[in-house]
Amino acid sequence: MLTLPTYQDVTAAAARLQGHAHRTPVWRSRTADERLGASVFFKCENFQRMGAFKFRGAFNALSSFSAAQRQAGVISFSSGNHAQAIALSARLLGIPATILMPLDAPPSKIEATRGYGAEVILFDRYKCDREAMTRELAEQRGLTLIPPYDHTDVIAGQGTAAKELLDEVGALDVLLVPLGGGGLLAGSALAARALSPECQVYGVEPLAGNDGQQSFRSGAIVHIETPHTIADGAQTQHLGQYTFAVIRRDVNDVLTASDAQLVEAMRFFGERMKMLVEPTGCLGFAAACHAGLQLAGKRVGVIISGGNVDLRRFGELLSA
Ligand SMILES: *Cc1c(COP(=O)(O)O)cnc(C)c1O
């Protein structure tokens, strides 16, 4: 039996993050409210340190290390925000970090990760099994592996964003959360079940990669090929053991959004709210607009999960 994280783990994570993570703002938009006939509360994790909520889970996991683990160091694998989150958290806590990144990861992300002081090892994602490679290195060097989502301290840390949202605005009727491997959704669901028990919690994943929806609805973890979508933070192939168990128990359903709907939401955030939001960060609002939920008259929370998209890419996506 897995020992699943609880809401107490989320509150413990919130205490560890105090003074280290930003308490990100909750923004409103009259245009969004009018369009949906609802009261919409945007939790803006695009303003989190390193530009995404992933700082929360990474910092929480690393601050729970023993003295011996701290001294030996942390290892992880990621092409995106988790790499930077681990690298920054490790630097803040004085822990050496090793990150495996694919050769074809965006150079800006590799640079950012190195810039935080991590040792970056590049690998060919079409030839190597990165998880096996990471485990091997971890064993050889005595490093502690912190995976991007399937870890109780990571899930608990990610849950602190929804906790802050609910603490600030009170109970919600609906909460929409971007879904990749499920760390953010599982943590958010723990917070919502404790602080707003009647709230309907939905995960939202890219239409091209709806393994989470299939898994949720069938009751077993479904594996897919890496999906082709602009939502690069949610190109996961499967949920984790821990994330799936919490999601099955505490989430109401998993919805999807198309790439075109994500671009429309990016444009809305840019033009109307003057915010730079990465495609994956738009999943929640895209579903609010297009997934057919009955939102009229309701209080709706939307987690904007991150803002790391370079401006050239942003421009290309909006002008395509
Ligand atoms: C990682 C990430 C997600 C997905 O989070 P999971 O915990 O893997 O479900 C969503 N949005 C952004 C911006 C991310 O970096």
Short mmCIF file of C-alpha atoms and ligand atoms in Angstrom, two decimals:
data_model
loop_
_atom_site.label_atom_id
_atom_site.label_comp_id
_atom_site.label_asym_id
_atom_site.label_seq_id
_atom_site.Cartn_x
_atom_site.Cartn_y
_atom_site.Cartn_z
CA MET A 1 0.00 0.00 0.00
CA LEU A 2 1.19 3.52 -0.82
CA THR A 3 1.19 6.05 1.97
CA LEU A 4 -0.51 8.99 0.30
CA PRO A 5 0.21 12.61 1.17
CA THR A 6 -2.44 14.38 3.25
CA TYR A 7 -3.60 17.94 3.80
CA GLN A 8 -1.35 18.01 6.91
CA ASP A 9 1.59 17.53 4.54
CA VAL A 10 0.37 20.55 2.56
CA THR A 11 0.23 22.73 5.67
CA ALA A 12 3.71 21.52 6.71
CA ALA A 13 4.96 22.41 3.23
CA ALA A 14 3.38 25.87 3.50
CA ALA A 15 5.35 26.46 6.72
CA ARG A 16 8.62 25.39 5.04
CA LEU A 17 7.96 27.65 2.05
CA GLN A 18 7.18 30.68 4.20
CA GLY A 19 9.68 33.42 3.35
CA HIS A 20 11.15 31.41 0.44
CA ALA A 21 8.35 31.06 -2.12
CA HIS A 22 6.33 34.07 -3.24
CA ARG A 23 2.76 34.24 -2.07
CA THR A 24 1.55 34.86 -5.63
CA PRO A 25 -1.30 37.29 -6.32
CA VAL A 26 -4.90 36.36 -7.13
CA TRP A 27 -6.07 38.46 -10.06
CA ARG A 28 -9.57 39.18 -11.35
CA SER A 29 -10.81 40.24 -14.78
CA ARG A 30 -14.18 41.81 -15.49
CA THR A 31 -13.95 40.58 -19.06
CA ALA A 32 -13.44 36.98 -17.89
CA ASP A 33 -16.29 37.31 -15.38
CA GLU A 34 -18.62 38.68 -18.05
CA ARG A 35 -17.67 36.09 -20.60
CA LEU A 36 -18.35 33.20 -18.21
CA GLY A 37 -21.11 34.83 -16.15
CA ALA A 38 -19.07 33.78 -13.12
CA SER A 39 -16.65 35.14 -10.52
CA VAL A 40 -13.23 34.00 -11.67
CA PHE A 41 -10.16 34.00 -9.42
CA PHE A 42 -6.82 33.53 -11.17
CA LYS A 43 -3.99 32.22 -8.98
CA CYS A 44 -0.94 33.58 -10.78
CA GLU A 45 1.91 31.10 -10.42
CA ASN A 46 3.47 32.63 -13.53
CA PHE A 47 4.73 35.15 -10.94
CA GLN A 48 6.27 32.44 -8.74
CA ARG A 49 10.07 32.25 -8.35
CA MET A 50 11.63 30.82 -11.52
CA GLY A 51 8.31 31.41 -13.24
CA ALA A 52 6.20 28.40 -12.24
CA PHE A 53 4.63 26.61 -9.26
CA LYS A 54 7.32 23.90 -9.48
CA PHE A 55 9.49 25.88 -7.07
CA ARG A 56 7.03 24.93 -4.32
CA GLY A 57 7.38 21.16 -4.63
CA ALA A 58 11.12 21.24 -5.25
CA PHE A 59 11.88 23.50 -2.31
CA ASN A 60 9.63 21.48 -0.01
CA ALA A 61 11.29 18.21 -1.01
CA LEU A 62 14.84 19.54 -0.63
CA SER A 63 14.15 21.21 2.71
CA SER A 64 13.08 17.81 4.06
CA PHE A 65 16.53 16.28 3.31
CA SER A 66 18.64 14.88 6.17
CA ALA A 67 22.13 16.32 6.76
CA ALA A 68 23.67 13.37 4.91
CA GLN A 69 21.34 13.81 1.92
CA ARG A 70 22.11 17.52 1.78
CA GLN A 71 25.80 16.88 1.73
CA ALA A 72 25.64 14.23 -1.01
CA GLY A 73 23.26 16.19 -3.22
CA VAL A 74 20.13 15.88 -5.33
CA ILE A 75 19.60 14.50 -8.82
CA SER A 76 16.64 14.90 -11.15
CA PHE A 77 15.56 14.73 -14.78
CA SER A 78 13.50 17.31 -16.62
CA SER A 79 13.45 19.30 -19.82
CA GLY A 80 11.63 22.16 -18.27
CA ASN A 81 10.45 23.91 -15.16
CA HIS A 82 11.25 21.15 -12.66
CA ALA A 83 14.94 21.33 -13.61
CA GLN A 84 15.07 25.03 -12.83
CA ALA A 85 13.02 24.55 -9.66
CA ILE A 86 15.42 21.92 -8.32
CA ALA A 87 18.47 23.94 -9.35
CA LEU A 88 17.24 27.12 -7.67
CA SER A 89 16.04 25.36 -4.52
CA ALA A 90 19.33 23.47 -4.24
CA ARG A 91 21.29 26.70 -4.55
CA LEU A 92 19.20 28.40 -1.87
CA LEU A 93 19.69 25.45 0.49
CA GLY A 94 23.39 24.89 -0.31
CA ILE A 95 22.80 21.42 -1.81
CA PRO A 96 24.75 20.25 -4.90
CA ALA A 97 22.40 19.47 -7.82
CA THR A 98 22.78 17.27 -10.90
CA ILE A 99 20.13 17.51 -13.62
CA LEU A 100 19.72 15.32 -16.69
CA MET A 101 18.31 17.30 -19.58
CA PRO A 102 17.61 16.26 -23.18
CA LEU A 103 20.11 17.49 -25.79
CA ASP A 104 17.27 19.21 -27.64
CA ALA A 105 15.88 21.08 -24.61
CA PRO A 106 15.53 24.84 -25.25
CA PRO A 107 19.03 26.35 -24.81
CA SER A 108 17.52 29.07 -22.61
CA LYS A 109 16.30 26.41 -20.16
CA ILE A 110 19.67 24.62 -20.11
CA GLU A 111 21.39 27.96 -19.52
CA ALA A 112 18.96 28.92 -16.76
CA THR A 113 19.53 25.60 -15.00
CA ARG A 114 23.32 25.95 -15.24
CA GLY A 115 22.97 29.57 -14.17
CA TYR A 116 21.48 28.42 -10.86
CA GLY A 117 24.66 26.39 -10.32
CA ALA A 118 23.47 22.87 -11.21
CA GLU A 119 25.61 20.37 -13.07
CA VAL A 120 23.69 19.62 -16.27
CA ILE A 121 24.20 16.26 -18.00
CA LEU A 122 22.79 16.17 -21.52
CA PHE A 123 21.38 12.98 -23.01
CA ASP A 124 19.76 11.88 -26.24
CA ARG A 125 16.08 11.43 -25.45
CA TYR A 126 15.52 9.20 -28.46
CA LYS A 127 18.27 6.75 -27.45
CA CYS A 128 18.40 6.72 -23.65
CA ASP A 129 15.95 5.82 -20.92
CA ARG A 130 16.38 8.91 -18.78
CA GLU A 131 14.73 7.47 -15.69
CA ALA A 132 17.03 4.43 -15.70
CA MET A 133 20.05 6.64 -16.37
CA THR A 134 19.10 8.94 -13.49
CA ARG A 135 18.63 6.02 -11.09
CA GLU A 136 22.02 4.61 -12.04
CA LEU A 137 23.79 7.91 -11.48
CA ALA A 138 21.92 8.41 -8.20
CA GLU A 139 23.14 5.06 -6.96
CA GLN A 140 26.75 5.52 -8.12
CA ARG A 141 27.05 8.95 -6.55
CA GLY A 142 24.80 8.52 -3.51
CA LEU A 143 22.42 11.25 -4.68
CA THR A 144 18.76 11.55 -3.72
CA LEU A 145 16.38 11.49 -6.67
CA ILE A 146 13.52 13.99 -6.65
CA PRO A 147 11.23 13.21 -9.59
CA PRO A 148 9.04 15.92 -11.15
CA TYR A 149 5.68 14.80 -9.77
CA ASP A 150 5.40 11.34 -8.23
CA HIS A 151 6.73 12.10 -4.76
CA THR A 152 4.79 12.94 -1.60
CA ASP A 153 6.86 16.04 -0.70
CA VAL A 154 6.54 17.35 -4.26
CA ILE A 155 2.76 16.85 -4.27
CA ALA A 156 2.43 18.50 -0.83
CA GLY A 157 4.50 21.49 -1.96
CA GLN A 158 2.47 21.95 -5.15
CA GLY A 159 -0.72 21.92 -3.03
CA THR A 160 0.30 25.12 -1.28
CA ALA A 161 -0.76 27.24 -4.29
CA ALA A 162 -4.40 26.11 -4.06
CA LYS A 163 -4.21 26.42 -0.26
CA GLU A 164 -3.17 30.07 -0.59
CA LEU A 165 -5.94 30.69 -3.12
CA LEU A 166 -8.64 29.20 -0.88
CA ASP A 167 -7.25 30.88 2.25
CA GLU A 168 -7.42 34.20 0.44
CA VAL A 169 -10.78 34.07 -1.40
CA GLY A 170 -12.72 31.49 0.61
CA ALA A 171 -14.74 28.54 -0.68
CA LEU A 172 -15.02 27.95 -4.42
CA ASP A 173 -17.57 26.04 -6.50
CA VAL A 174 -15.09 24.95 -9.16
CA LEU A 175 -11.29 24.74 -9.33
CA LEU A 176 -9.49 24.20 -12.66
CA VAL A 177 -5.90 22.92 -12.57
CA PRO A 178 -3.41 22.16 -15.37
CA LEU A 179 -2.46 18.47 -15.49
CA GLY A 180 0.78 16.82 -16.62
CA GLY A 181 2.04 14.09 -14.30
CA GLY A 182 -0.43 15.17 -11.65
CA GLY A 183 1.63 16.72 -8.84
CA LEU A 184 -0.14 20.06 -9.05
CA LEU A 185 -3.60 18.50 -9.42
CA ALA A 186 -3.14 16.00 -6.58
CA GLY A 187 -1.83 18.70 -4.21
CA SER A 188 -4.60 21.10 -5.22
CA ALA A 189 -7.23 18.43 -4.60
CA LEU A 190 -5.86 17.77 -1.09
CA ALA A 191 -6.14 21.48 -0.32
CA ALA A 192 -9.61 21.80 -1.85
CA ARG A 193 -11.04 18.77 -0.04
CA ALA A 194 -9.87 20.23 3.28
CA LEU A 195 -10.70 23.91 2.76
CA SER A 196 -13.68 23.84 0.39
CA PRO A 197 -15.13 20.33 0.54
CA GLU A 198 -17.97 20.99 -1.91
CA CYS A 199 -15.66 22.43 -4.57
CA GLN A 200 -15.58 20.52 -7.85
CA VAL A 201 -11.94 19.97 -8.79
CA TYR A 202 -11.02 19.39 -12.44
CA GLY A 203 -7.69 18.58 -14.03
CA VAL A 204 -7.15 19.92 -17.54
CA GLU A 205 -4.68 18.34 -19.95
CA PRO A 206 -3.84 18.82 -23.63
CA LEU A 207 -6.33 17.21 -26.00
CA ALA A 208 -3.45 15.54 -27.87
CA GLY A 209 -2.31 13.71 -24.72
CA ASN A 210 -5.35 12.77 -22.65
CA ASP A 211 -3.75 9.88 -20.76
CA GLY A 212 -4.90 11.45 -17.47
CA GLN A 213 -8.51 11.53 -18.65
CA GLN A 214 -8.31 7.93 -19.84
CA SER A 215 -6.67 6.87 -16.58
CA PHE A 216 -9.17 8.72 -14.42
CA ARG A 217 -12.15 7.30 -16.27
CA SER A 218 -10.87 3.72 -16.59
CA GLY A 219 -9.40 3.40 -13.10
CA ALA A 220 -5.91 2.29 -14.20
CA ILE A 221 -2.85 4.29 -15.25
CA VAL A 222 -2.77 4.59 -19.04
CA HIS A 223 0.58 5.13 -20.84
CA ILE A 224 0.79 7.04 -24.15
CA GLU A 225 3.51 8.19 -26.55
CA THR A 226 4.88 11.70 -25.93
CA PRO A 227 2.03 13.88 -27.23
CA HIS A 228 2.51 16.61 -29.83
CA THR A 229 1.18 19.76 -28.22
CA ILE A 230 2.35 23.30 -27.54
CA ALA A 231 1.75 22.61 -23.82
CA ASP A 232 5.33 21.45 -23.20
CA GLY A 233 4.84 21.35 -19.41
CA ALA A 234 2.17 18.66 -19.83
CA GLN A 235 3.80 16.34 -22.37
CA THR A 236 3.92 13.55 -19.82
CA GLN A 237 3.26 9.96 -20.88
CA HIS A 238 1.52 8.78 -17.72
CA LEU A 239 0.39 9.75 -14.23
CA GLY A 240 2.36 8.54 -11.20
CA GLN A 241 1.34 6.00 -8.57
CA TYR A 242 0.82 8.61 -5.86
CA THR A 243 -0.67 11.28 -8.09
CA PHE A 244 -3.11 8.83 -9.68
CA ALA A 245 -4.32 7.51 -6.31
CA VAL A 246 -5.05 11.00 -4.97
CA ILE A 247 -6.60 12.17 -8.24
CA ARG A 248 -8.91 9.14 -8.44
CA ARG A 249 -10.08 9.74 -4.90
CA ASP A 250 -10.33 13.54 -4.73
CA VAL A 251 -10.83 14.91 -8.25
CA ASN A 252 -14.20 15.19 -10.03
CA ASP A 253 -13.06 14.70 -13.62
CA VAL A 254 -10.29 15.38 -16.13
CA LEU A 255 -11.02 17.70 -19.08
CA THR A 256 -9.01 18.63 -22.16
CA ALA A 257 -8.09 21.75 -24.14
CA SER A 258 -6.86 21.99 -27.74
CA ASP A 259 -3.74 23.88 -28.79
CA ALA A 260 -5.93 26.48 -30.54
CA GLN A 261 -7.84 27.06 -27.31
CA LEU A 262 -4.55 27.47 -25.44
CA VAL A 263 -3.39 30.11 -27.92
CA GLU A 264 -6.69 31.95 -27.52
CA ALA A 265 -6.19 31.97 -23.73
CA MET A 266 -2.56 33.15 -24.11
CA ARG A 267 -3.84 36.04 -26.19
CA PHE A 268 -6.50 36.85 -23.60
CA PHE A 269 -3.96 36.88 -20.75
CA GLY A 270 -1.56 39.01 -22.81
CA GLU A 271 -3.98 41.55 -24.19
CA ARG A 272 -6.52 41.82 -21.41
CA MET A 273 -4.56 41.05 -18.26
CA LYS A 274 -1.06 42.09 -19.44
CA MET A 275 0.40 38.76 -18.39
CA LEU A 276 2.83 36.42 -20.11
CA VAL A 277 1.52 32.88 -19.60
CA GLU A 278 3.10 29.77 -21.12
CA PRO A 279 0.83 27.43 -23.12
CA THR A 280 0.59 24.85 -20.31
CA GLY A 281 -0.38 27.60 -17.88
CA CYS A 282 -3.45 28.34 -20.01
CA LEU A 283 -5.08 24.90 -19.66
CA GLY A 284 -7.41 25.84 -16.80
CA PHE A 285 -8.84 28.97 -18.37
CA ALA A 286 -9.14 27.32 -21.79
CA ALA A 287 -11.32 24.63 -20.21
CA ALA A 288 -13.37 27.26 -18.35
CA CYS A 289 -14.15 28.83 -21.72
CA HIS A 290 -14.64 25.72 -23.86
CA ALA A 291 -15.17 22.51 -21.87
CA GLY A 292 -18.93 22.98 -21.48
CA LEU A 293 -18.98 23.31 -17.68
CA GLN A 294 -21.97 25.08 -16.15
CA LEU A 295 -20.21 28.03 -14.56
CA ALA A 296 -22.92 30.73 -14.55
CA GLY A 297 -23.21 32.35 -11.12
CA LYS A 298 -20.38 30.25 -9.70
CA ARG A 299 -17.12 31.07 -7.95
CA VAL A 300 -14.40 29.62 -10.13
CA GLY A 301 -10.70 29.25 -9.27
CA VAL A 302 -8.21 28.94 -12.14
CA ILE A 303 -4.59 28.07 -11.48
CA ILE A 304 -2.24 29.71 -13.97
CA SER A 305 0.68 27.34 -13.52
CA GLY A 306 3.59 29.13 -15.21
CA GLY A 307 4.90 31.86 -17.47
CA ASN A 308 8.08 30.47 -18.98
CA VAL A 309 7.79 30.99 -22.70
CA ASP A 310 10.37 32.98 -24.61
CA LEU A 311 9.05 36.01 -26.42
CA ARG A 312 9.99 34.81 -29.88
CA ARG A 313 7.95 31.64 -29.32
CA PHE A 314 5.10 33.65 -27.80
CA GLY A 315 5.02 35.82 -30.93
CA GLU A 316 5.12 32.82 -33.26
CA LEU A 317 2.26 31.12 -31.48
CA LEU A 318 0.08 34.22 -31.53
CA SER A 319 0.73 35.04 -35.16
CA ALA A 320 0.32 31.49 -36.53
C1 LIG B 1 4.99 20.85 -14.72
C2 LIG B 1 3.98 21.83 -15.15
C3 LIG B 1 2.61 21.48 -15.22
C4 LIG B 1 2.11 20.10 -14.89
O1 LIG B 1 2.34 19.77 -13.54
P1 LIG B 1 2.25 18.27 -13.03
O2 LIG B 1 2.52 18.36 -11.58
O3 LIG B 1 3.30 17.49 -13.78
O4 LIG B 1 0.89 17.78 -13.37
C5 LIG B 1 1.71 22.47 -15.57
N1 LIG B 1 2.11 23.72 -15.90
C6 LIG B 1 3.40 24.08 -15.85
C7 LIG B 1 3.76 25.47 -16.21
C8 LIG B 1 4.39 23.15 -15.49
O5 LIG B 1 5.67 23.51 -15.45
#
